[in-house]
Amino acid sequence: MSTEAVSLDTNFDETLKSLFGDADTVLVVNPSLEVFRTAMETAFEFDEELPTLQVLATPDVLKTAVGDFILASQVADLIDQDTLSLRTTTDIARSSLFVSDEQMMTVVPVDEGLSGLTSTDEKFVETVQSAFDDDWDEGEEFSLRTPPLSRVRDTLSEVFDEEVEDDFMTMLEAMATVPGEDDELDEVTIALLVGANNELLLYDISRWGEDVGLASKATFSRTKTRIEDRGLIGTEKVPIEVGRPRLRLLLEPDDLEDVDALAEQATAA
């Protein structure tokens, strides 16, 4: 049997790129949150054609992972491309495994890093793959409601303009996770702050958010009130021909003009 011990702590993403590049199908079994995040981020940024990815994880891992909008929207993109499938099971008591057509990799945490064993023994890999095929078939499909990141970007540019899209992505990329610690900055807050930075109407940004699947208009309205009370944005009434005036979003204070300062102010508030 061809089995090799490898250290994955500094090159885990490179190891995954090599695995993805050599495989038609990769089954990921019982990933930890850290392993799942790295695998999904690596897949999202992969420049070549991805294999079919099947992830069989515990419900808690997937629910926690998709609580981060950045990661969830990347995962949604992979699902939308028919590259990724997610299923859950509670009947797993093993280390994280990556099983491709030609090799199997066991991932274990060691000294705050990642280490593992890889095997390319044909019969062993086939046995492992066969054993987990049944677990995959019996797993429950995991439903993800977050919109794909590409859809968010494209519709921002289409509905508004490229500057609004650039502002949104600049703020998003400035955050490690969304929401971050203490939920201080979520995707709806970012959208509203970007709307204020571009003096958009609350009606327009909230309608876009609901149409794209980001959040309901009611959620946008509640979030607007919350961050307005914190002094991050203001509003002015804009008369319309029929009906109640609409609200234009404005930054507060007036000299807070760029999105980098906006992100810093929002996080500190």
C-alpha atoms as a printed R data frame, in Angstrom:
    type eleno elety resid chain resno       x      y       z
1   ATOM     1    CA   MET     A     1   0.000  0.000   0.000
2   ATOM     2    CA   SER     A     2   1.363  3.413  -0.960
3   ATOM     3    CA   THR     A     3   0.793  5.669   2.056
4   ATOM     4    CA   GLU     A     4   2.626  8.892   2.853
5   ATOM     5    CA   ALA     A     5   2.569 11.183   5.874
6   ATOM     6    CA   VAL     A     6   2.319 14.854   4.926
7   ATOM     7    CA   SER     A     7   2.295 18.142   6.833
8   ATOM     8    CA   LEU     A     8  -0.581 20.349   5.721
9   ATOM     9    CA   ASP     A     9  -0.397 23.291   8.104
10  ATOM    10    CA   THR     A    10   1.307 25.756   5.761
11  ATOM    11    CA   ASN     A    11   0.369 24.316   2.367
12  ATOM    12    CA   PHE     A    12  -3.099 22.877   2.849
13  ATOM    13    CA   ASP     A    13  -4.551 25.023   0.088
14  ATOM    14    CA   GLU     A    14  -1.760 23.982  -2.286
15  ATOM    15    CA   THR     A    15  -2.401 20.347  -1.394
16  ATOM    16    CA   LEU     A    16  -6.074 20.841  -2.209
17  ATOM    17    CA   LYS     A    17  -5.271 22.540  -5.519
18  ATOM    18    CA   SER     A    18  -3.177 19.531  -6.493
19  ATOM    19    CA   LEU     A    19  -5.986 17.187  -5.437
20  ATOM    20    CA   PHE     A    20  -8.613 19.175  -7.354
21  ATOM    21    CA   GLY     A    21  -6.439 19.329 -10.460
22  ATOM    22    CA   ASP     A    22  -5.981 15.556 -10.634
23  ATOM    23    CA   ALA     A    23  -9.516 14.396  -9.881
24  ATOM    24    CA   ASP     A    24 -12.913 14.121 -11.545
25  ATOM    25    CA   THR     A    25 -14.780 13.746  -8.247
26  ATOM    26    CA   VAL     A    26 -13.777 14.556  -4.667
27  ATOM    27    CA   LEU     A    27 -15.812 13.424  -1.671
28  ATOM    28    CA   VAL     A    28 -15.138 15.423   1.499
29  ATOM    29    CA   VAL     A    29 -16.185 13.540   4.631
30  ATOM    30    CA   ASN     A    30 -16.681 15.076   8.087
31  ATOM    31    CA   PRO     A    31 -14.693 18.301   7.571
32  ATOM    32    CA   SER     A    32 -14.051 20.507  10.562
33  ATOM    33    CA   LEU     A    33 -15.112 24.133  10.186
34  ATOM    34    CA   GLU     A    34 -11.507 25.100   9.399
35  ATOM    35    CA   VAL     A    35 -11.113 22.336   6.825
36  ATOM    36    CA   PHE     A    36 -14.474 23.162   5.193
37  ATOM    37    CA   ARG     A    37 -13.657 26.871   4.971
38  ATOM    38    CA   THR     A    38 -10.241 26.245   3.410
39  ATOM    39    CA   ALA     A    39 -11.634 23.699   0.947
40  ATOM    40    CA   MET     A    40 -14.437 26.006  -0.183
41  ATOM    41    CA   GLU     A    41 -12.215 29.090  -0.465
42  ATOM    42    CA   THR     A    42  -9.659 27.084  -2.456
43  ATOM    43    CA   ALA     A    43 -12.380 25.742  -4.754
44  ATOM    44    CA   PHE     A    44 -13.888 29.202  -5.261
45  ATOM    45    CA   GLU     A    45 -10.526 30.663  -6.289
46  ATOM    46    CA   PHE     A    46  -9.427 27.635  -8.343
47  ATOM    47    CA   ASP     A    47  -8.363 28.760 -11.823
48  ATOM    48    CA   GLU     A    48  -8.759 25.413 -13.590
49  ATOM    49    CA   GLU     A    49 -11.804 23.202 -14.127
50  ATOM    50    CA   LEU     A    50 -13.015 21.908 -10.784
51  ATOM    51    CA   PRO     A    51 -13.921 18.295 -10.117
52  ATOM    52    CA   THR     A    52 -17.380 17.490  -8.822
53  ATOM    53    CA   LEU     A    53 -17.253 18.224  -5.084
54  ATOM    54    CA   GLN     A    54 -19.437 16.336  -2.626
55  ATOM    55    CA   VAL     A    55 -19.323 17.410   1.013
56  ATOM    56    CA   LEU     A    56 -20.794 15.199   3.733
57  ATOM    57    CA   ALA     A    57 -20.652 17.118   7.000
58  ATOM    58    CA   THR     A    58 -22.387 17.445  10.325
59  ATOM    59    CA   PRO     A    59 -25.296 19.932  10.373
60  ATOM    60    CA   ASP     A    60 -23.528 22.098  12.966
61  ATOM    61    CA   VAL     A    61 -20.467 22.615  10.763
62  ATOM    62    CA   LEU     A    62 -22.493 23.671   7.731
63  ATOM    63    CA   LYS     A    63 -24.874 25.884   9.709
64  ATOM    64    CA   THR     A    64 -21.948 27.658  11.371
65  ATOM    65    CA   ALA     A    65 -20.075 28.011   8.084
66  ATOM    66    CA   VAL     A    66 -22.966 29.599   6.186
67  ATOM    67    CA   GLY     A    67 -23.481 32.089   8.997
68  ATOM    68    CA   ASP     A    68 -20.597 33.953   7.355
69  ATOM    69    CA   PHE     A    69 -21.997 35.731   4.288
70  ATOM    70    CA   ILE     A    70 -18.674 35.784   2.437
71  ATOM    71    CA   LEU     A    71 -18.160 32.037   2.739
72  ATOM    72    CA   ALA     A    72 -21.842 31.247   2.196
73  ATOM    73    CA   SER     A    73 -22.036 33.320  -0.999
74  ATOM    74    CA   GLN     A    74 -18.921 31.603  -2.358
75  ATOM    75    CA   VAL     A    75 -20.426 28.207  -1.535
76  ATOM    76    CA   ALA     A    76 -23.661 29.303  -3.233
77  ATOM    77    CA   ASP     A    77 -21.675 30.162  -6.368
78  ATOM    78    CA   LEU     A    78 -20.154 26.672  -6.448
79  ATOM    79    CA   ILE     A    79 -23.603 25.118  -6.008
80  ATOM    80    CA   ASP     A    80 -25.045 27.381  -8.713
81  ATOM    81    CA   GLN     A    81 -22.317 26.161 -11.083
82  ATOM    82    CA   ASP     A    82 -23.360 22.533 -10.408
83  ATOM    83    CA   THR     A    83 -19.867 21.919  -9.018
84  ATOM    84    CA   LEU     A    84 -20.733 21.416  -5.350
85  ATOM    85    CA   SER     A    85 -23.300 19.362  -3.430
86  ATOM    86    CA   LEU     A    86 -23.784 19.499   0.339
87  ATOM    87    CA   ARG     A    87 -25.306 16.777   2.487
88  ATOM    88    CA   THR     A    88 -25.481 16.301   6.240
89  ATOM    89    CA   THR     A    89 -25.259 13.337   8.563
90  ATOM    90    CA   THR     A    90 -24.865 12.904  12.291
91  ATOM    91    CA   ASP     A    91 -23.447  9.405  11.990
92  ATOM    92    CA   ILE     A    92 -19.773 10.292  11.513
93  ATOM    93    CA   ALA     A    93 -17.057  9.815  14.132
94  ATOM    94    CA   ARG     A    94 -13.945 10.053  11.983
95  ATOM    95    CA   SER     A    95 -11.259 12.529  10.992
96  ATOM    96    CA   SER     A    96 -11.772 14.749   7.958
97  ATOM    97    CA   LEU     A    97 -11.283 12.804   4.739
98  ATOM    98    CA   PHE     A    98 -10.808 13.794   1.097
99  ATOM    99    CA   VAL     A    99 -11.482 10.908  -1.269
100 ATOM   100    CA   SER     A   100 -10.860 11.307  -5.001
101 ATOM   101    CA   ASP     A   101 -10.753  8.809  -7.817
102 ATOM   102    CA   GLU     A   102  -7.090  8.009  -7.228
103 ATOM   103    CA   GLN     A   103  -6.170  8.986  -3.686
104 ATOM   104    CA   MET     A   104  -7.423  9.350  -0.140
105 ATOM   105    CA   MET     A   105  -6.252 11.980   2.319
106 ATOM   106    CA   THR     A   106  -6.957 11.925   6.050
107 ATOM   107    CA   VAL     A   107  -6.674 15.341   7.733
108 ATOM   108    CA   VAL     A   108  -6.046 15.650  11.469
109 ATOM   109    CA   PRO     A   109  -5.239 18.686  13.657
110 ATOM   110    CA   VAL     A   110  -1.764 18.524  15.215
111 ATOM   111    CA   ASP     A   111  -0.136 21.268  17.324
112 ATOM   112    CA   GLU     A   112  -2.521 23.978  16.099
113 ATOM   113    CA   GLY     A   113  -1.836 22.985  12.479
114 ATOM   114    CA   LEU     A   114  -3.027 20.350  10.043
115 ATOM   115    CA   SER     A   115  -1.334 17.068   9.233
116 ATOM   116    CA   GLY     A   116  -2.481 13.967   7.475
117 ATOM   117    CA   LEU     A   117  -1.918 10.770   5.586
118 ATOM   118    CA   THR     A   118  -2.372 10.253   1.877
119 ATOM   119    CA   SER     A   119  -2.713  6.946   0.096
120 ATOM   120    CA   THR     A   120  -2.750  6.210  -3.625
121 ATOM   121    CA   ASP     A   121  -3.158  2.454  -3.254
122 ATOM   122    CA   GLU     A   122  -5.819  1.639  -5.823
123 ATOM   123    CA   LYS     A   123  -7.628 -1.083  -3.875
124 ATOM   124    CA   PHE     A   124  -7.540  0.850  -0.601
125 ATOM   125    CA   VAL     A   125  -8.872  4.035  -2.204
126 ATOM   126    CA   GLU     A   126 -11.612  2.048  -3.933
127 ATOM   127    CA   THR     A   127 -12.590  0.410  -0.624
128 ATOM   128    CA   VAL     A   128 -12.753  3.761   1.192
129 ATOM   129    CA   GLN     A   129 -14.697  5.341  -1.643
130 ATOM   130    CA   SER     A   130 -17.203  2.495  -1.692
131 ATOM   131    CA   ALA     A   131 -17.650  2.644   2.093
132 ATOM   132    CA   PHE     A   132 -18.556  6.328   2.031
133 ATOM   133    CA   ASP     A   133 -20.770  6.154  -1.047
134 ATOM   134    CA   ASP     A   134 -23.481  4.623   1.146
135 ATOM   135    CA   ASP     A   135 -23.073  7.418   3.721
136 ATOM   136    CA   TRP     A   136 -23.416  9.975   0.927
137 ATOM   137    CA   ASP     A   137 -26.550  8.315  -0.454
138 ATOM   138    CA   GLU     A   138 -28.123  8.321   3.014
139 ATOM   139    CA   GLY     A   139 -27.174 11.927   3.826
140 ATOM   140    CA   GLU     A   140 -29.733 14.745   3.857
141 ATOM   141    CA   GLU     A   141 -29.413 17.526   1.311
142 ATOM   142    CA   PHE     A   142 -28.373 20.828   2.896
143 ATOM   143    CA   SER     A   143 -30.383 23.847   1.749
144 ATOM   144    CA   LEU     A   144 -28.576 27.162   1.361
145 ATOM   145    CA   ARG     A   145 -30.542 30.397   1.077
146 ATOM   146    CA   THR     A   146 -27.631 32.793   0.561
147 ATOM   147    CA   PRO     A   147 -27.416 34.158  -3.012
148 ATOM   148    CA   PRO     A   148 -24.280 33.435  -5.070
149 ATOM   149    CA   LEU     A   149 -21.653 36.152  -4.776
150 ATOM   150    CA   SER     A   150 -21.477 36.492  -8.566
151 ATOM   151    CA   ARG     A   151 -25.219 37.247  -8.671
152 ATOM   152    CA   VAL     A   152 -24.841 39.897  -5.974
153 ATOM   153    CA   ARG     A   153 -22.008 41.561  -7.901
154 ATOM   154    CA   ASP     A   154 -23.689 41.388 -11.292
155 ATOM   155    CA   THR     A   155 -27.029 42.742 -10.118
156 ATOM   156    CA   LEU     A   156 -25.419 45.610  -8.194
157 ATOM   157    CA   SER     A   157 -23.738 46.696 -11.401
158 ATOM   158    CA   GLU     A   158 -26.877 46.167 -13.488
159 ATOM   159    CA   VAL     A   159 -29.403 47.785 -11.129
160 ATOM   160    CA   PHE     A   160 -27.136 50.641 -10.009
161 ATOM   161    CA   ASP     A   161 -23.648 51.012 -11.516
162 ATOM   162    CA   GLU     A   162 -20.104 49.684 -11.296
163 ATOM   163    CA   GLU     A   163 -19.168 52.187  -8.593
164 ATOM   164    CA   VAL     A   164 -21.814 50.751  -6.273
165 ATOM   165    CA   GLU     A   165 -20.579 47.230  -7.022
166 ATOM   166    CA   ASP     A   166 -16.964 48.280  -6.388
167 ATOM   167    CA   ASP     A   167 -17.893 49.920  -3.078
168 ATOM   168    CA   PHE     A   168 -19.758 46.817  -1.908
169 ATOM   169    CA   MET     A   169 -16.904 44.478  -2.836
170 ATOM   170    CA   THR     A   170 -14.315 46.802  -1.275
171 ATOM   171    CA   MET     A   171 -16.122 46.713   2.056
172 ATOM   172    CA   LEU     A   172 -16.744 42.987   1.797
173 ATOM   173    CA   GLU     A   173 -13.109 42.220   1.037
174 ATOM   174    CA   ALA     A   174 -11.993 44.394   3.957
175 ATOM   175    CA   MET     A   175 -13.759 42.043   6.364
176 ATOM   176    CA   ALA     A   176 -12.384 38.650   7.389
177 ATOM   177    CA   THR     A   177 -15.894 37.328   7.916
178 ATOM   178    CA   VAL     A   178 -19.394 38.803   7.605
179 ATOM   179    CA   PRO     A   179 -20.784 39.139  10.188
180 ATOM   180    CA   GLY     A   180 -17.688 39.510  12.318
181 ATOM   181    CA   GLU     A   181 -17.311 39.561  16.073
182 ATOM   182    CA   ASP     A   182 -20.501 40.570  17.890
183 ATOM   183    CA   ASP     A   183 -22.274 40.755  14.493
184 ATOM   184    CA   GLU     A   184 -21.051 44.348  14.154
185 ATOM   185    CA   LEU     A   185 -21.200 44.429  10.374
186 ATOM   186    CA   ASP     A   186 -23.437 42.142   8.305
187 ATOM   187    CA   GLU     A   187 -24.224 42.074   4.594
188 ATOM   188    CA   VAL     A   188 -27.384 44.188   4.949
189 ATOM   189    CA   THR     A   189 -25.496 46.843   6.903
190 ATOM   190    CA   ILE     A   190 -22.790 46.864   4.240
191 ATOM   191    CA   ALA     A   191 -25.395 47.292   1.498
192 ATOM   192    CA   LEU     A   192 -27.005 50.213   3.343
193 ATOM   193    CA   LEU     A   193 -23.681 51.904   4.046
194 ATOM   194    CA   VAL     A   194 -22.733 51.545   0.391
195 ATOM   195    CA   GLY     A   195 -26.163 52.900  -0.507
196 ATOM   196    CA   ALA     A   196 -25.531 55.925   1.694
197 ATOM   197    CA   ASN     A   197 -22.060 56.361   0.214
198 ATOM   198    CA   ASN     A   198 -23.736 56.614  -3.213
199 ATOM   199    CA   GLU     A   199 -26.855 58.467  -1.999
200 ATOM   200    CA   LEU     A   200 -29.243 55.757  -3.158
201 ATOM   201    CA   LEU     A   201 -32.900 55.562  -2.190
202 ATOM   202    CA   LEU     A   202 -33.711 53.163   0.637
203 ATOM   203    CA   TYR     A   203 -36.557 51.831  -1.523
204 ATOM   204    CA   ASP     A   204 -34.173 50.953  -4.370
205 ATOM   205    CA   ILE     A   205 -31.448 49.260  -2.318
206 ATOM   206    CA   SER     A   206 -33.945 47.299  -0.226
207 ATOM   207    CA   ARG     A   207 -35.876 46.207  -3.338
208 ATOM   208    CA   TRP     A   208 -32.590 45.053  -4.894
209 ATOM   209    CA   GLY     A   209 -31.695 43.188  -1.694
210 ATOM   210    CA   GLU     A   210 -35.012 41.379  -1.585
211 ATOM   211    CA   ASP     A   211 -34.963 40.530  -5.298
212 ATOM   212    CA   VAL     A   212 -31.437 39.081  -5.144
213 ATOM   213    CA   GLY     A   213 -32.232 37.085  -1.999
214 ATOM   214    CA   LEU     A   214 -30.028 39.002   0.422
215 ATOM   215    CA   ALA     A   215 -32.772 39.922   2.896
216 ATOM   216    CA   SER     A   216 -36.354 41.153   3.041
217 ATOM   217    CA   LYS     A   217 -37.349 44.800   2.740
218 ATOM   218    CA   ALA     A   218 -38.414 44.643   6.388
219 ATOM   219    CA   THR     A   219 -34.914 43.553   7.400
220 ATOM   220    CA   PHE     A   220 -33.410 46.421   5.409
221 ATOM   221    CA   SER     A   221 -35.789 48.845   7.114
222 ATOM   222    CA   ARG     A   222 -34.956 47.574  10.617
223 ATOM   223    CA   THR     A   223 -31.233 47.647   9.900
224 ATOM   224    CA   LYS     A   224 -31.496 51.177   8.492
225 ATOM   225    CA   THR     A   225 -33.112 52.345  11.732
226 ATOM   226    CA   ARG     A   226 -30.420 50.642  13.823
227 ATOM   227    CA   ILE     A   227 -27.432 52.128  12.017
228 ATOM   228    CA   GLU     A   228 -29.152 55.501  11.708
229 ATOM   229    CA   ASP     A   229 -29.570 55.507  15.492
230 ATOM   230    CA   ARG     A   230 -25.825 54.801  15.763
231 ATOM   231    CA   GLY     A   231 -25.084 57.915  13.734
232 ATOM   232    CA   LEU     A   232 -23.601 56.143  10.727
233 ATOM   233    CA   ILE     A   233 -26.168 57.274   8.164
234 ATOM   234    CA   GLY     A   234 -28.894 59.853   7.768
235 ATOM   235    CA   THR     A   235 -31.814 60.242   5.387
236 ATOM   236    CA   GLU     A   236 -33.604 62.963   3.480
237 ATOM   237    CA   LYS     A   237 -37.088 62.833   2.016
238 ATOM   238    CA   VAL     A   238 -37.445 62.740  -1.769
239 ATOM   239    CA   PRO     A   239 -40.924 63.688  -3.046
240 ATOM   240    CA   ILE     A   240 -42.550 61.475  -5.673
241 ATOM   241    CA   GLU     A   241 -45.585 62.148  -7.852
242 ATOM   242    CA   VAL     A   242 -47.869 59.690  -6.090
243 ATOM   243    CA   GLY     A   243 -47.592 58.344  -2.560
244 ATOM   244    CA   ARG     A   244 -45.352 58.993   0.425
245 ATOM   245    CA   PRO     A   245 -41.925 60.576  -0.106
246 ATOM   246    CA   ARG     A   246 -39.040 58.126  -0.347
247 ATOM   247    CA   LEU     A   247 -35.872 58.287   1.726
248 ATOM   248    CA   ARG     A   248 -32.448 58.980   0.286
249 ATOM   249    CA   LEU     A   249 -29.602 57.442   2.276
250 ATOM   250    CA   LEU     A   250 -26.783 59.784   3.286
251 ATOM   251    CA   LEU     A   251 -23.538 59.315   5.155
252 ATOM   252    CA   GLU     A   252 -23.076 60.871   8.568
253 ATOM   253    CA   PRO     A   253 -20.842 62.736   9.210
254 ATOM   254    CA   ASP     A   254 -20.612 64.507   5.871
255 ATOM   255    CA   ASP     A   255 -16.833 64.144   5.597
256 ATOM   256    CA   LEU     A   256 -16.978 60.336   5.775
257 ATOM   257    CA   GLU     A   257 -16.592 59.823   2.054
258 ATOM   258    CA   ASP     A   258 -14.678 56.653   1.191
259 ATOM   259    CA   VAL     A   259 -15.676 53.081   1.869
260 ATOM   260    CA   ASP     A   260 -12.470 52.201   3.736
261 ATOM   261    CA   ALA     A   261 -13.195 54.891   6.318
262 ATOM   262    CA   LEU     A   262 -16.812 53.769   6.263
263 ATOM   263    CA   ALA     A   263 -15.865 50.191   7.196
264 ATOM   264    CA   GLU     A   264 -13.556 51.410   9.969
265 ATOM   265    CA   GLN     A   265 -16.224 53.727  11.385
266 ATOM   266    CA   ALA     A   266 -18.923 51.040  11.246
267 ATOM   267    CA   THR     A   267 -16.775 48.454  12.996
268 ATOM   268    CA   ALA     A   268 -15.720 50.872  15.726
269 ATOM   269    CA   ALA     A   269 -19.198 52.243  16.413
